[in-house]
C-alpha positions as a LaTeX table, in Angstrom:
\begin{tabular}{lrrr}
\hline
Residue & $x$ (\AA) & $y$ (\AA) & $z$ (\AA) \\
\hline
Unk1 & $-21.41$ & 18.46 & 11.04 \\
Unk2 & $-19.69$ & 15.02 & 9.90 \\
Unk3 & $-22.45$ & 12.26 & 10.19 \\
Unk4 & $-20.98$ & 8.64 & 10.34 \\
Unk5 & $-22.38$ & 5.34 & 11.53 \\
Unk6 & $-18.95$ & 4.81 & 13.73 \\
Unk7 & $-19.65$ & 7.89 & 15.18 \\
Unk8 & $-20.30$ & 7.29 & 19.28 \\
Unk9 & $-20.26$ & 10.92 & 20.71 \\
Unk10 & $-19.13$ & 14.24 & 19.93 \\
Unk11 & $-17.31$ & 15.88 & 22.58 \\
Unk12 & $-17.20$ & 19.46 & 21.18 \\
Unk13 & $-14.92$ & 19.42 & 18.59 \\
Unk14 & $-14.00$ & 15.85 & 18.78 \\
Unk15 & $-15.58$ & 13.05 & 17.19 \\
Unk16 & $-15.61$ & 9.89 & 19.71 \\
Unk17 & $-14.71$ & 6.54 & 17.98 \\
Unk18 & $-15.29$ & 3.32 & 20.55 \\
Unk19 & $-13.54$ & 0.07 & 20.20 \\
Unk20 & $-14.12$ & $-3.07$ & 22.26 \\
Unk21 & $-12.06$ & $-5.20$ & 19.65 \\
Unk22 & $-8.50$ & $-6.77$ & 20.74 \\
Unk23 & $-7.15$ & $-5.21$ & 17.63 \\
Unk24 & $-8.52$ & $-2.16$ & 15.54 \\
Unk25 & $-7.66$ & $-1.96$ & 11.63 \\
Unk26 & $-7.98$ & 0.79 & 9.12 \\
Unk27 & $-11.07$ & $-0.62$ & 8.04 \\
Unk28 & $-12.72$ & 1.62 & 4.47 \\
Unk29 & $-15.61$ & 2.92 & 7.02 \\
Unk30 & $-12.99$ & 4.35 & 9.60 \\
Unk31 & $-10.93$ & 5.33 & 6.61 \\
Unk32 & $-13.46$ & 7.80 & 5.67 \\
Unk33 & $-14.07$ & 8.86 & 8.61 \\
Unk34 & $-10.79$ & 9.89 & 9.84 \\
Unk35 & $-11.06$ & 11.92 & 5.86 \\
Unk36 & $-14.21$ & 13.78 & 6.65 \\
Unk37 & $-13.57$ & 14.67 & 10.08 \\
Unk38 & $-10.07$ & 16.01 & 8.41 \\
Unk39 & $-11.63$ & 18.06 & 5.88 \\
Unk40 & $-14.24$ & 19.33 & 8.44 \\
Unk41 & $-11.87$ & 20.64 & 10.79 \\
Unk42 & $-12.80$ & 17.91 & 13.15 \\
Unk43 & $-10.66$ & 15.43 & 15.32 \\
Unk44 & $-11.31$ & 11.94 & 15.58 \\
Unk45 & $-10.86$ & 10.39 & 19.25 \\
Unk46 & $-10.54$ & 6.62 & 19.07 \\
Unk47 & $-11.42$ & 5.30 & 22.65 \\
Unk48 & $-10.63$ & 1.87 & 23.04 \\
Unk49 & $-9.47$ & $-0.50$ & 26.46 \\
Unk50 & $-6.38$ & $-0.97$ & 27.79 \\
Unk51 & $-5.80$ & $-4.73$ & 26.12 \\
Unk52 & $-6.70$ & $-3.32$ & 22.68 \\
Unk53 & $-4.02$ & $-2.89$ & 19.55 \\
Unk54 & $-4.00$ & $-0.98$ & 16.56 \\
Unk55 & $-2.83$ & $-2.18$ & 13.56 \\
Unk56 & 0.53 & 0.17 & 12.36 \\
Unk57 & $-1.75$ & 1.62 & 9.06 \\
Unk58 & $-3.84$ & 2.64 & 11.26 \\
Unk59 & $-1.46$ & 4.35 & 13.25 \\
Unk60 & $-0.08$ & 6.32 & 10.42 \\
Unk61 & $-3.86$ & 7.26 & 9.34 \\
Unk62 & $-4.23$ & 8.71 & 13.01 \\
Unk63 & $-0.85$ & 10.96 & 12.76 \\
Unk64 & $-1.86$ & 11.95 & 9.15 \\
Unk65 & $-5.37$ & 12.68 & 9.42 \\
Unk66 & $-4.17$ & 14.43 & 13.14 \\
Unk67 & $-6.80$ & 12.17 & 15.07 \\
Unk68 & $-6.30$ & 10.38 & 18.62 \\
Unk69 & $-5.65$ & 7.24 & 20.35 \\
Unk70 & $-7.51$ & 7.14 & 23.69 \\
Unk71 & $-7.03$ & 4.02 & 25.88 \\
Unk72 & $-9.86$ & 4.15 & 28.82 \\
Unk73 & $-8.16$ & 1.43 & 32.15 \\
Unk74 & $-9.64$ & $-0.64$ & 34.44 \\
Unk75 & $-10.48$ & 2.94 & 36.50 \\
Unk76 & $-12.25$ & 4.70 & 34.05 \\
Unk77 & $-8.86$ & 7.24 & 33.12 \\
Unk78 & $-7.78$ & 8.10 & 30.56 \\
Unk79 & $-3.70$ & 8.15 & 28.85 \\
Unk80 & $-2.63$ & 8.78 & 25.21 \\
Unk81 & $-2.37$ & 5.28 & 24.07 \\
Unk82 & 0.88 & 6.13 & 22.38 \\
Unk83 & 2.73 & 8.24 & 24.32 \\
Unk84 & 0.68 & 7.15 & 27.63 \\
Unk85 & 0.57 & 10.55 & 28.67 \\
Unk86 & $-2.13$ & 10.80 & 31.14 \\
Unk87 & $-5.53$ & 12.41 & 30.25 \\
Unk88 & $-8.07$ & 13.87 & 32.32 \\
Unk89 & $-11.20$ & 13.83 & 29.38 \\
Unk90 & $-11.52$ & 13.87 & 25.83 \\
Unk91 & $-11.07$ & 17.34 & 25.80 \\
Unk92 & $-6.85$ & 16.96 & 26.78 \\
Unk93 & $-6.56$ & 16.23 & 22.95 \\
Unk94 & $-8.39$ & 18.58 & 21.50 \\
Unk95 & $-6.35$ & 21.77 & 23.66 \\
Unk96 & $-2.67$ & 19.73 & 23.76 \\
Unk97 & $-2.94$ & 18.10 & 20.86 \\
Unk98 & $-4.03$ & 14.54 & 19.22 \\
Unk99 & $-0.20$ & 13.44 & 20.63 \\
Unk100 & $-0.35$ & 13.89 & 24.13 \\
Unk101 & 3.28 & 15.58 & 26.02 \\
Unk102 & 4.04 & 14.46 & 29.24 \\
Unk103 & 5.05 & 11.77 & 31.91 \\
Unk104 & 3.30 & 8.88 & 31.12 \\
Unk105 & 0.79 & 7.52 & 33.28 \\
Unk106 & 1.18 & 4.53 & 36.12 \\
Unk107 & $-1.13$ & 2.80 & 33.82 \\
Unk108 & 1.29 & 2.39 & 31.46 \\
Unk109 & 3.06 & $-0.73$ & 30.99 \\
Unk110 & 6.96 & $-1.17$ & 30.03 \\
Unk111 & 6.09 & $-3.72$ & 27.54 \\
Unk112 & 7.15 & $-7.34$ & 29.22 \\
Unk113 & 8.15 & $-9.10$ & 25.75 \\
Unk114 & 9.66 & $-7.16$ & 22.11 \\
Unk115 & 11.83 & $-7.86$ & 18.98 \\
Unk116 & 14.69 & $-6.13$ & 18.16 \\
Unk117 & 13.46 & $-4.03$ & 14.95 \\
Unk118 & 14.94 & $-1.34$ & 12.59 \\
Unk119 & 13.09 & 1.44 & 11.24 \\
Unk120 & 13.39 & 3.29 & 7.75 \\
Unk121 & 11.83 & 6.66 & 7.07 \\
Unk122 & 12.66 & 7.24 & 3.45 \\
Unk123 & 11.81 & 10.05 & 1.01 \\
Unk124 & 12.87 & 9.29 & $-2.87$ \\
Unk125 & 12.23 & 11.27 & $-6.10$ \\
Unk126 & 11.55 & 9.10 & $-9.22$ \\
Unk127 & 14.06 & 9.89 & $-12.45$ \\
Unk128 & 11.90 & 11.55 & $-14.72$ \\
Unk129 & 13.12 & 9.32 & $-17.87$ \\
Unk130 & 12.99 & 5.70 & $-16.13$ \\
Unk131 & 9.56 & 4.09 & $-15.82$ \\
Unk132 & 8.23 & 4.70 & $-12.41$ \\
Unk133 & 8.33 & 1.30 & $-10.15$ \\
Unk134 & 6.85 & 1.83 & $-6.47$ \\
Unk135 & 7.88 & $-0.50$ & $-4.01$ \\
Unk136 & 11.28 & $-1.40$ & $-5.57$ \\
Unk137 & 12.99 & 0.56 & $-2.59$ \\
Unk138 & 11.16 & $-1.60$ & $-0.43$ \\
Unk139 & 11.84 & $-5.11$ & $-1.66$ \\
Unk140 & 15.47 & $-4.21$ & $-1.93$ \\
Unk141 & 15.76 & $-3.50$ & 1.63 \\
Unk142 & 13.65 & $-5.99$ & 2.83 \\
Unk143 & 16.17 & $-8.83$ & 1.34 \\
Unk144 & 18.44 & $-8.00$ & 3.34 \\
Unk145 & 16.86 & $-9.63$ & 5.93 \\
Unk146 & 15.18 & $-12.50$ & 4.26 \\
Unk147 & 11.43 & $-10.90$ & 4.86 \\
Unk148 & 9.59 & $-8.85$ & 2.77 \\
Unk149 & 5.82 & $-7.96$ & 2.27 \\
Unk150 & 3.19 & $-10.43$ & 0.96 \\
Unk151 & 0.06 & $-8.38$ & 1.16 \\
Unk152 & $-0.77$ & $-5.18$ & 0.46 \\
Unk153 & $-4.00$ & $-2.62$ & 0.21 \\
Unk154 & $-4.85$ & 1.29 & 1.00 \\
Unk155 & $-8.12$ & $-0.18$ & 3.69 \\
Unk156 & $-7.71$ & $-3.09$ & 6.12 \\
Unk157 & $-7.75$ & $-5.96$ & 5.96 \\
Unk158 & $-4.70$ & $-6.70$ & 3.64 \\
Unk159 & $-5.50$ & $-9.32$ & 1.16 \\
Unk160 & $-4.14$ & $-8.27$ & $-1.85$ \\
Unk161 & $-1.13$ & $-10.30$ & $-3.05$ \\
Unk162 & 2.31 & $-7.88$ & $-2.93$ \\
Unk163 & 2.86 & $-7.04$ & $-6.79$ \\
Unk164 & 4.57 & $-3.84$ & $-7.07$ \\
Unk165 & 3.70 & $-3.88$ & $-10.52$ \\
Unk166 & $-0.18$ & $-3.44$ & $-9.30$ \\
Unk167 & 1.35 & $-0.99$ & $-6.36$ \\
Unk168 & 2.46 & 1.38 & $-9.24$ \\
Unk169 & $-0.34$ & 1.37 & $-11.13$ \\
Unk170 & $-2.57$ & 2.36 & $-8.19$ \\
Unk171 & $-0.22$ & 5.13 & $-7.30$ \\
Unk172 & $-0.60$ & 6.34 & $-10.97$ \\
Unk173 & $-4.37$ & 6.26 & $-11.00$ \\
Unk174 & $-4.15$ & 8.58 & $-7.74$ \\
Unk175 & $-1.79$ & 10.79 & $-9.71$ \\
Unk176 & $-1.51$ & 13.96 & $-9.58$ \\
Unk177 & $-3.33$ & 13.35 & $-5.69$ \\
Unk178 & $-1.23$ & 11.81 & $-3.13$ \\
Unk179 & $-1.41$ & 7.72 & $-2.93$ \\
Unk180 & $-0.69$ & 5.93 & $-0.11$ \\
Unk181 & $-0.92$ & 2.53 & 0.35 \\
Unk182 & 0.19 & $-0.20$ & 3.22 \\
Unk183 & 2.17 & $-3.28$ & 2.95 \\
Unk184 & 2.79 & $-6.36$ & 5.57 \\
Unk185 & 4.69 & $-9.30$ & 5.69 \\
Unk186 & 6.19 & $-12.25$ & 8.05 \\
Unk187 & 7.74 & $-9.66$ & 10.60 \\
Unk188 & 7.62 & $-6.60$ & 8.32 \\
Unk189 & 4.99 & $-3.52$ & 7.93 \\
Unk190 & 5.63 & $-0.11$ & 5.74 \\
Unk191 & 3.42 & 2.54 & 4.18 \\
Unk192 & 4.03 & 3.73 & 1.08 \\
Unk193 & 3.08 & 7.49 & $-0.36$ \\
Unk194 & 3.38 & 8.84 & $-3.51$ \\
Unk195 & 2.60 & 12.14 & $-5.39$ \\
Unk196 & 3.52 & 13.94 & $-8.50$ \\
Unk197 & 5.31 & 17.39 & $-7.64$ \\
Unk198 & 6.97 & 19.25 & $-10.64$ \\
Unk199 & 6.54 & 16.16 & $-12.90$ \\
Unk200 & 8.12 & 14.49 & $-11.05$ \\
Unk201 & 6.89 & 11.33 & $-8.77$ \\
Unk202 & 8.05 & 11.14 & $-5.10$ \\
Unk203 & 7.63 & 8.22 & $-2.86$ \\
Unk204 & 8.12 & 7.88 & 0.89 \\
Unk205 & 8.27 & 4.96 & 2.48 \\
Unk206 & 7.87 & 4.48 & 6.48 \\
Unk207 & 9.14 & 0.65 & 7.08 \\
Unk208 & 9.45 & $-1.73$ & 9.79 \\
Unk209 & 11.57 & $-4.77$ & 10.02 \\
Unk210 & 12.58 & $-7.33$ & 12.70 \\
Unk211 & 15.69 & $-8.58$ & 12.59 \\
Unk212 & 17.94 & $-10.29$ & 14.89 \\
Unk213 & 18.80 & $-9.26$ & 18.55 \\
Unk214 & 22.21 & $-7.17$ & 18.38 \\
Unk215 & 25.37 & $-9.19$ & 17.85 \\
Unk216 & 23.91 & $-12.20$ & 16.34 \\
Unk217 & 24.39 & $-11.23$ & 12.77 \\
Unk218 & 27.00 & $-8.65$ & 12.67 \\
Unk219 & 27.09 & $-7.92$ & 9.01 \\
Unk220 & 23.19 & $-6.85$ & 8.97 \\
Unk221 & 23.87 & $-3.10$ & 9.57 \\
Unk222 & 26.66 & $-3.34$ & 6.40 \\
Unk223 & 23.74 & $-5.26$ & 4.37 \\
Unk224 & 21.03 & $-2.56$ & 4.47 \\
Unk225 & 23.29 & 0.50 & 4.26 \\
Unk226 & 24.76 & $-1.19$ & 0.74 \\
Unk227 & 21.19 & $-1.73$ & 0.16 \\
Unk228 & 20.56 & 1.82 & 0.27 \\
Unk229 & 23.25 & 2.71 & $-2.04$ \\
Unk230 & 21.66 & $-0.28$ & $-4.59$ \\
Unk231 & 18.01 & 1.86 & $-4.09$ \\
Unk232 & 19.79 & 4.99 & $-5.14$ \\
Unk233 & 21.05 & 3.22 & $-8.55$ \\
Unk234 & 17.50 & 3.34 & $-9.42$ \\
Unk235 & 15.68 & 6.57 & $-7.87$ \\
Unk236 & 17.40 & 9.28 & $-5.93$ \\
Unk237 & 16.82 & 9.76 & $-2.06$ \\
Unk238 & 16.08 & 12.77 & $-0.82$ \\
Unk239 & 16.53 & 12.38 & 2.83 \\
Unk240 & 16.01 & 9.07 & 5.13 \\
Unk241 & 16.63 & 7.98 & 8.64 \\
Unk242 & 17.49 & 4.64 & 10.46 \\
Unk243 & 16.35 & 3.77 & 13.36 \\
Unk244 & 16.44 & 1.14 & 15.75 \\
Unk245 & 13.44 & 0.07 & 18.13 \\
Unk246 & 11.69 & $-3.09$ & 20.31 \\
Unk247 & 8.64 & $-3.29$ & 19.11 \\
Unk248 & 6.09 & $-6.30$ & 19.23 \\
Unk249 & 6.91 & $-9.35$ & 16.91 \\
Unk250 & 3.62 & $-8.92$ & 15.20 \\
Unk251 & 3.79 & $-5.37$ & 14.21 \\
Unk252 & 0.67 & $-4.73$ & 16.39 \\
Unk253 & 0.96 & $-1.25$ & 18.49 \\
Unk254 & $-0.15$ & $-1.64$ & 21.69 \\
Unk255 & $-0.17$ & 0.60 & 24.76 \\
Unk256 & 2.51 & 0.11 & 26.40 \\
Unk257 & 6.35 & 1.43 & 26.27 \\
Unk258 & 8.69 & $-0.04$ & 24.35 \\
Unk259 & 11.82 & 2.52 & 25.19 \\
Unk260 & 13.05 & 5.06 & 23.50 \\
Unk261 & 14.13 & 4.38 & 19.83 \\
Unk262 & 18.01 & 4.94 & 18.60 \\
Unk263 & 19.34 & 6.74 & 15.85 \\
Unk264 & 21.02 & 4.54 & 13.42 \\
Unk265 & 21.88 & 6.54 & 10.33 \\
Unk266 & 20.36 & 9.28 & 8.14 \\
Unk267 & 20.64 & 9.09 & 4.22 \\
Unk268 & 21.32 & 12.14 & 2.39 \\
Unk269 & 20.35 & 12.68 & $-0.89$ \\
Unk270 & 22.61 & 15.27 & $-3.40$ \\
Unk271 & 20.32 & 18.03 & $-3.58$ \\
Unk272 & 19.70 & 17.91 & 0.61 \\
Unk273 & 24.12 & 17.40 & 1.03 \\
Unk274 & 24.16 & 20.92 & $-0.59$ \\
Unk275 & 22.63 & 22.63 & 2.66 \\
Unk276 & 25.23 & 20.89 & 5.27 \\
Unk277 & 27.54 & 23.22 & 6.80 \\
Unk278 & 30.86 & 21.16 & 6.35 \\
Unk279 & 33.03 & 23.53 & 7.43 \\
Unk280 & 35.38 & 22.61 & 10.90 \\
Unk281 & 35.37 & 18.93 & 11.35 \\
Unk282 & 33.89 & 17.23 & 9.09 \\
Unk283 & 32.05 & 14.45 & 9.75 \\
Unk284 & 30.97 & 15.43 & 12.84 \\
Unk285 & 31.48 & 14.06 & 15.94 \\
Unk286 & 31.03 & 10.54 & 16.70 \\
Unk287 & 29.41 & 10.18 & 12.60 \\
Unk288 & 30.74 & 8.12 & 9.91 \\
Unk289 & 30.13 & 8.66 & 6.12 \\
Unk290 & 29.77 & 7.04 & 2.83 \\
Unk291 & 28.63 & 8.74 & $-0.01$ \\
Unk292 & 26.62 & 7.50 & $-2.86$ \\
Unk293 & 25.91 & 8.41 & $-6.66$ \\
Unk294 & 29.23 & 10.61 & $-7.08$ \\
Unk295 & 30.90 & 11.31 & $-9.81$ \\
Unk296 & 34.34 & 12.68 & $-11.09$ \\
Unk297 & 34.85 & 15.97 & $-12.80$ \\
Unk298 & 31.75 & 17.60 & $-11.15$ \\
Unk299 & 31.05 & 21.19 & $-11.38$ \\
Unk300 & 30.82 & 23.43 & $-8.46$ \\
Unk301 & 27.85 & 25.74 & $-8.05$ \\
Unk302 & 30.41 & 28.68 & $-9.26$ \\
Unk303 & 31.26 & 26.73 & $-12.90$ \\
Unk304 & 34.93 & 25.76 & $-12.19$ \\
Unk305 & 35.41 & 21.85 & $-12.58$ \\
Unk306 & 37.02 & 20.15 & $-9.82$ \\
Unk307 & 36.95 & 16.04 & $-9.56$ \\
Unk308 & 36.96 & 16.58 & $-5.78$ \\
Unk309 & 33.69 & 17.97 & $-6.03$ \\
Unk310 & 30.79 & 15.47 & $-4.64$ \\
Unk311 & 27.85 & 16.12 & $-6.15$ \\
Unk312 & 26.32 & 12.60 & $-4.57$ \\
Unk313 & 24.20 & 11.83 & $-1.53$ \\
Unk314 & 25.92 & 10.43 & 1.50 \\
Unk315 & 25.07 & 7.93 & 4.45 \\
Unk316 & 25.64 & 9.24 & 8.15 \\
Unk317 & 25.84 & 6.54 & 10.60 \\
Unk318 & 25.76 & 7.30 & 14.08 \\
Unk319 & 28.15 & 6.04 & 16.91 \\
Unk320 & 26.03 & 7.18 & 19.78 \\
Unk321 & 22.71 & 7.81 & 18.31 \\
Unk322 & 20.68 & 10.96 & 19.91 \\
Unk323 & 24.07 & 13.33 & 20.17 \\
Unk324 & 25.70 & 12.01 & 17.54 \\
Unk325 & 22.10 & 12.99 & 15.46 \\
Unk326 & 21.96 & 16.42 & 17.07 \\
Unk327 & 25.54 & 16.50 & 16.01 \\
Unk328 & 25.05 & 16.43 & 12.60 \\
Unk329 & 21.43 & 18.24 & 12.65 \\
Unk330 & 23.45 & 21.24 & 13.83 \\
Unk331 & 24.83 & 21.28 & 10.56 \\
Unk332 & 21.85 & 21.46 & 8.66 \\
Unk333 & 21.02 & 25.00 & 7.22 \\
Unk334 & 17.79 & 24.16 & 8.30 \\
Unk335 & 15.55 & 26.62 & 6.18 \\
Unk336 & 17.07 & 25.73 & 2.77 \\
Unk337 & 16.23 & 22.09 & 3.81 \\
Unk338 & 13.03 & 22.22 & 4.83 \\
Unk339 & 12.14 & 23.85 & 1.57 \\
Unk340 & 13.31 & 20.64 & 0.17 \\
Unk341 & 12.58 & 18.22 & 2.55 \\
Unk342 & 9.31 & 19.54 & 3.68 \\
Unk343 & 8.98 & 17.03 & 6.56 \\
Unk344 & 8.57 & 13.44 & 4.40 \\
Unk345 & 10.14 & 11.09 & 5.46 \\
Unk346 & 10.03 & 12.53 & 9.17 \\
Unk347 & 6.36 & 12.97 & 9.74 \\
Unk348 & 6.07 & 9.52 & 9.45 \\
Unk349 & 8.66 & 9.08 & 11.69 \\
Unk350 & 6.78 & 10.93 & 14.23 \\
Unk351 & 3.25 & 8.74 & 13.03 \\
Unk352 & 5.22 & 5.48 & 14.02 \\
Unk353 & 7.28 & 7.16 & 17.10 \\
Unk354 & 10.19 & 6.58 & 16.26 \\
Unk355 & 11.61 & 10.23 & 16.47 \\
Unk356 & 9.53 & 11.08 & 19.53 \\
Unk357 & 10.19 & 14.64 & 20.54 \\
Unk358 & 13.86 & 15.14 & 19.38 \\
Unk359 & 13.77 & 16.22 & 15.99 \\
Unk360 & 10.55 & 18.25 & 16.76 \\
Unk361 & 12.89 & 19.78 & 18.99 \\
Unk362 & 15.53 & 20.70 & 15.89 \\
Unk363 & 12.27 & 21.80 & 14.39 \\
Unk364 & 11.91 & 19.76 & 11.14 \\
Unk365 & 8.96 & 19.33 & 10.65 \\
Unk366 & 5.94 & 19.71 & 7.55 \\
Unk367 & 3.03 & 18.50 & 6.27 \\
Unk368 & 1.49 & 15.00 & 5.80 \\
Unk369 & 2.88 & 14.34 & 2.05 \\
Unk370 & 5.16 & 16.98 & 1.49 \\
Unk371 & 8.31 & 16.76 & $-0.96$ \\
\hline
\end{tabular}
């Protein structure tokens, strides 16, 4: 039995959280919470009102430690307070899940005021003979759009000064365990992982970004694929994807819908690009490429040298986003790539909601950390 002073009921296997404050962090107490209740095979119900927020590291601790958002209305029912699924008890998450699956519930809300915002689910493996620097992948995108983070911690609230320098050397003191830490900023969150696997260290990074409403700065889509290609100068990406979103201009998640979210672009690193089927038309349909980190002369896997031969990563955008995604996801030889990709960068994805049930659908998927 997990024994906690947040602890407000247990509801068989569920461990009831309440929340009467306007916006719930990732505090060190819940923190360990949502760890215990992990380890015990427990899940953690947060129950909090309809006007309440959570803050978006603690919305990544709920996906990763598999816990739930409840949001009790005005009536006394109950809805997933990120999907808005209705619930009819505490029990609904334990049998369907700490996500809830259906049409959401009257109560709610299409959210009445958002910010344009992108989304970047990125998964990047270290080169074993440069000196590790976390959080370089994140600055580099971030200045493309003139923000970028100014505090930082692993508990809430964030009062550490952003210094990736101090970033690194907590994710080496967690070594070989799995760090993760959270970063905000003047219209910019992210969470950071990182974890040794082979000797080597991998980082995934889940962030957010507003940016300006569509058509207003025309070159921004150009800035932060280039920025990409600058990140994979330094470390190599393994896989990534782009998304775009309306979200609330303070990061906060509330309960309400904000739309559906819309493919941008996925990056593909050179050891994922081995497992696309390229055969037929290629790209596919209503997909762009650029590829990144080629070079000439390459060997195929057979020996014979051929300076065709692109042994780099590439950049997909998307014309149309959802079928132009499934598009290229049917060229995937999905098995081989889940070996490698294990789910990181995408579980995230799925923490923050921005790949809802689609690529769940294509069934990538893995666990909380995986390379």
């Amino acid at each position: 039995m997990v024994r906690h002073p947040l602890i407000d009921d247990v509801v068989g296997p569920a461990i009831v959280v309440e929340s009467a404050s306007p916006v719930v962090w990732l505090t060190d107490a819940l923190a360990s919470l949502l760890r215990r209740s992990a380890d015990a095979g427990r899940m953690v119900v947060l129950r909090t009102g309809s006007e309440s927020a959570i803050t978006p590291a603690l919305r990544h601790a709920l996906g990763a430690y598999g816990a739930a958002w409840a949001v009790a209305d005005f009536d006394g029912t109950l809805r997933d307070g990120r999907t808005g699924a209705a619930a009819s008890g505490i029990e609904d998450f334990v049998h369907r899940g700490p996500e809830l699956v259906g049409t959401p519930s009257p109560e709610h809300p299409v959210a009445a005021d958002s910010v344009r915002q992108i989304s970047i689910d990125l998964t990047l493996r270290h080169h074993a003979e440069r000196a590790v620097d976390m959080g370089s992948a994140i600055e580099a995108l971030c200045h493309t759009v003139g923000t970028c983070p100014t505090r930082w911690g692993t508990a809430e609230p964030l009062t550490v000064p952003w210094d990736r320098w101090v970033v690194t050397q907590y994710a080496k003191h967690e070594a070989p365990g799995v760090s993760t830490s959270y970063a905000v900023g003047e219209g910019f969150s992210a969470t950071m992982t990182a974890h040794l696997v082979g000797g080597v260290v991998v980082e995934t990074m889940s962030a957010v970004l507003t940016v300006p409403e569509e058509n207003t700065d025309p070159e921004l889509a150009n800035r932060l694929f280039d920025a990409v290609q600058q990140v994979a100068d330094q470390v190599v990406p393994v896989f990534g994807v782009v998304m775009q979103r309306r979200g609330d201009a303070d990061h906060l998640i509330r309960s309400v819908s904000h739309g559906e979210p819309s493919p941008l672009a996925v990056v593909v690193g050179p050891e994922a690009s081995e497992f696309l089927d390229r055969d037929g038309v290629w790209p596919p349909p209503r997909t762009t490429t650029a590829t990144f980190g080629t070079r000439s002369g390459a060997r195929d896997r057979s020996g014979a040298s051929d300076s065709d031969v692109v042994d780099g990563g590439m950049i997909v955008r998307f014309e149309d986003g959802w079928e132009a995604l499934e598009s290229f996801l049917d060229r995937i030889d999905e098995d081989r790539f889940l070996q490698l990709v294990g789910g990181a960068p995408l579980d995230p994805a799925h923490d923050e909601g921005t790949l809802d049930g689609h690529v769940r659908d294509a069934r990538v998927a893995g666990g909380h950390g995986a390379a």
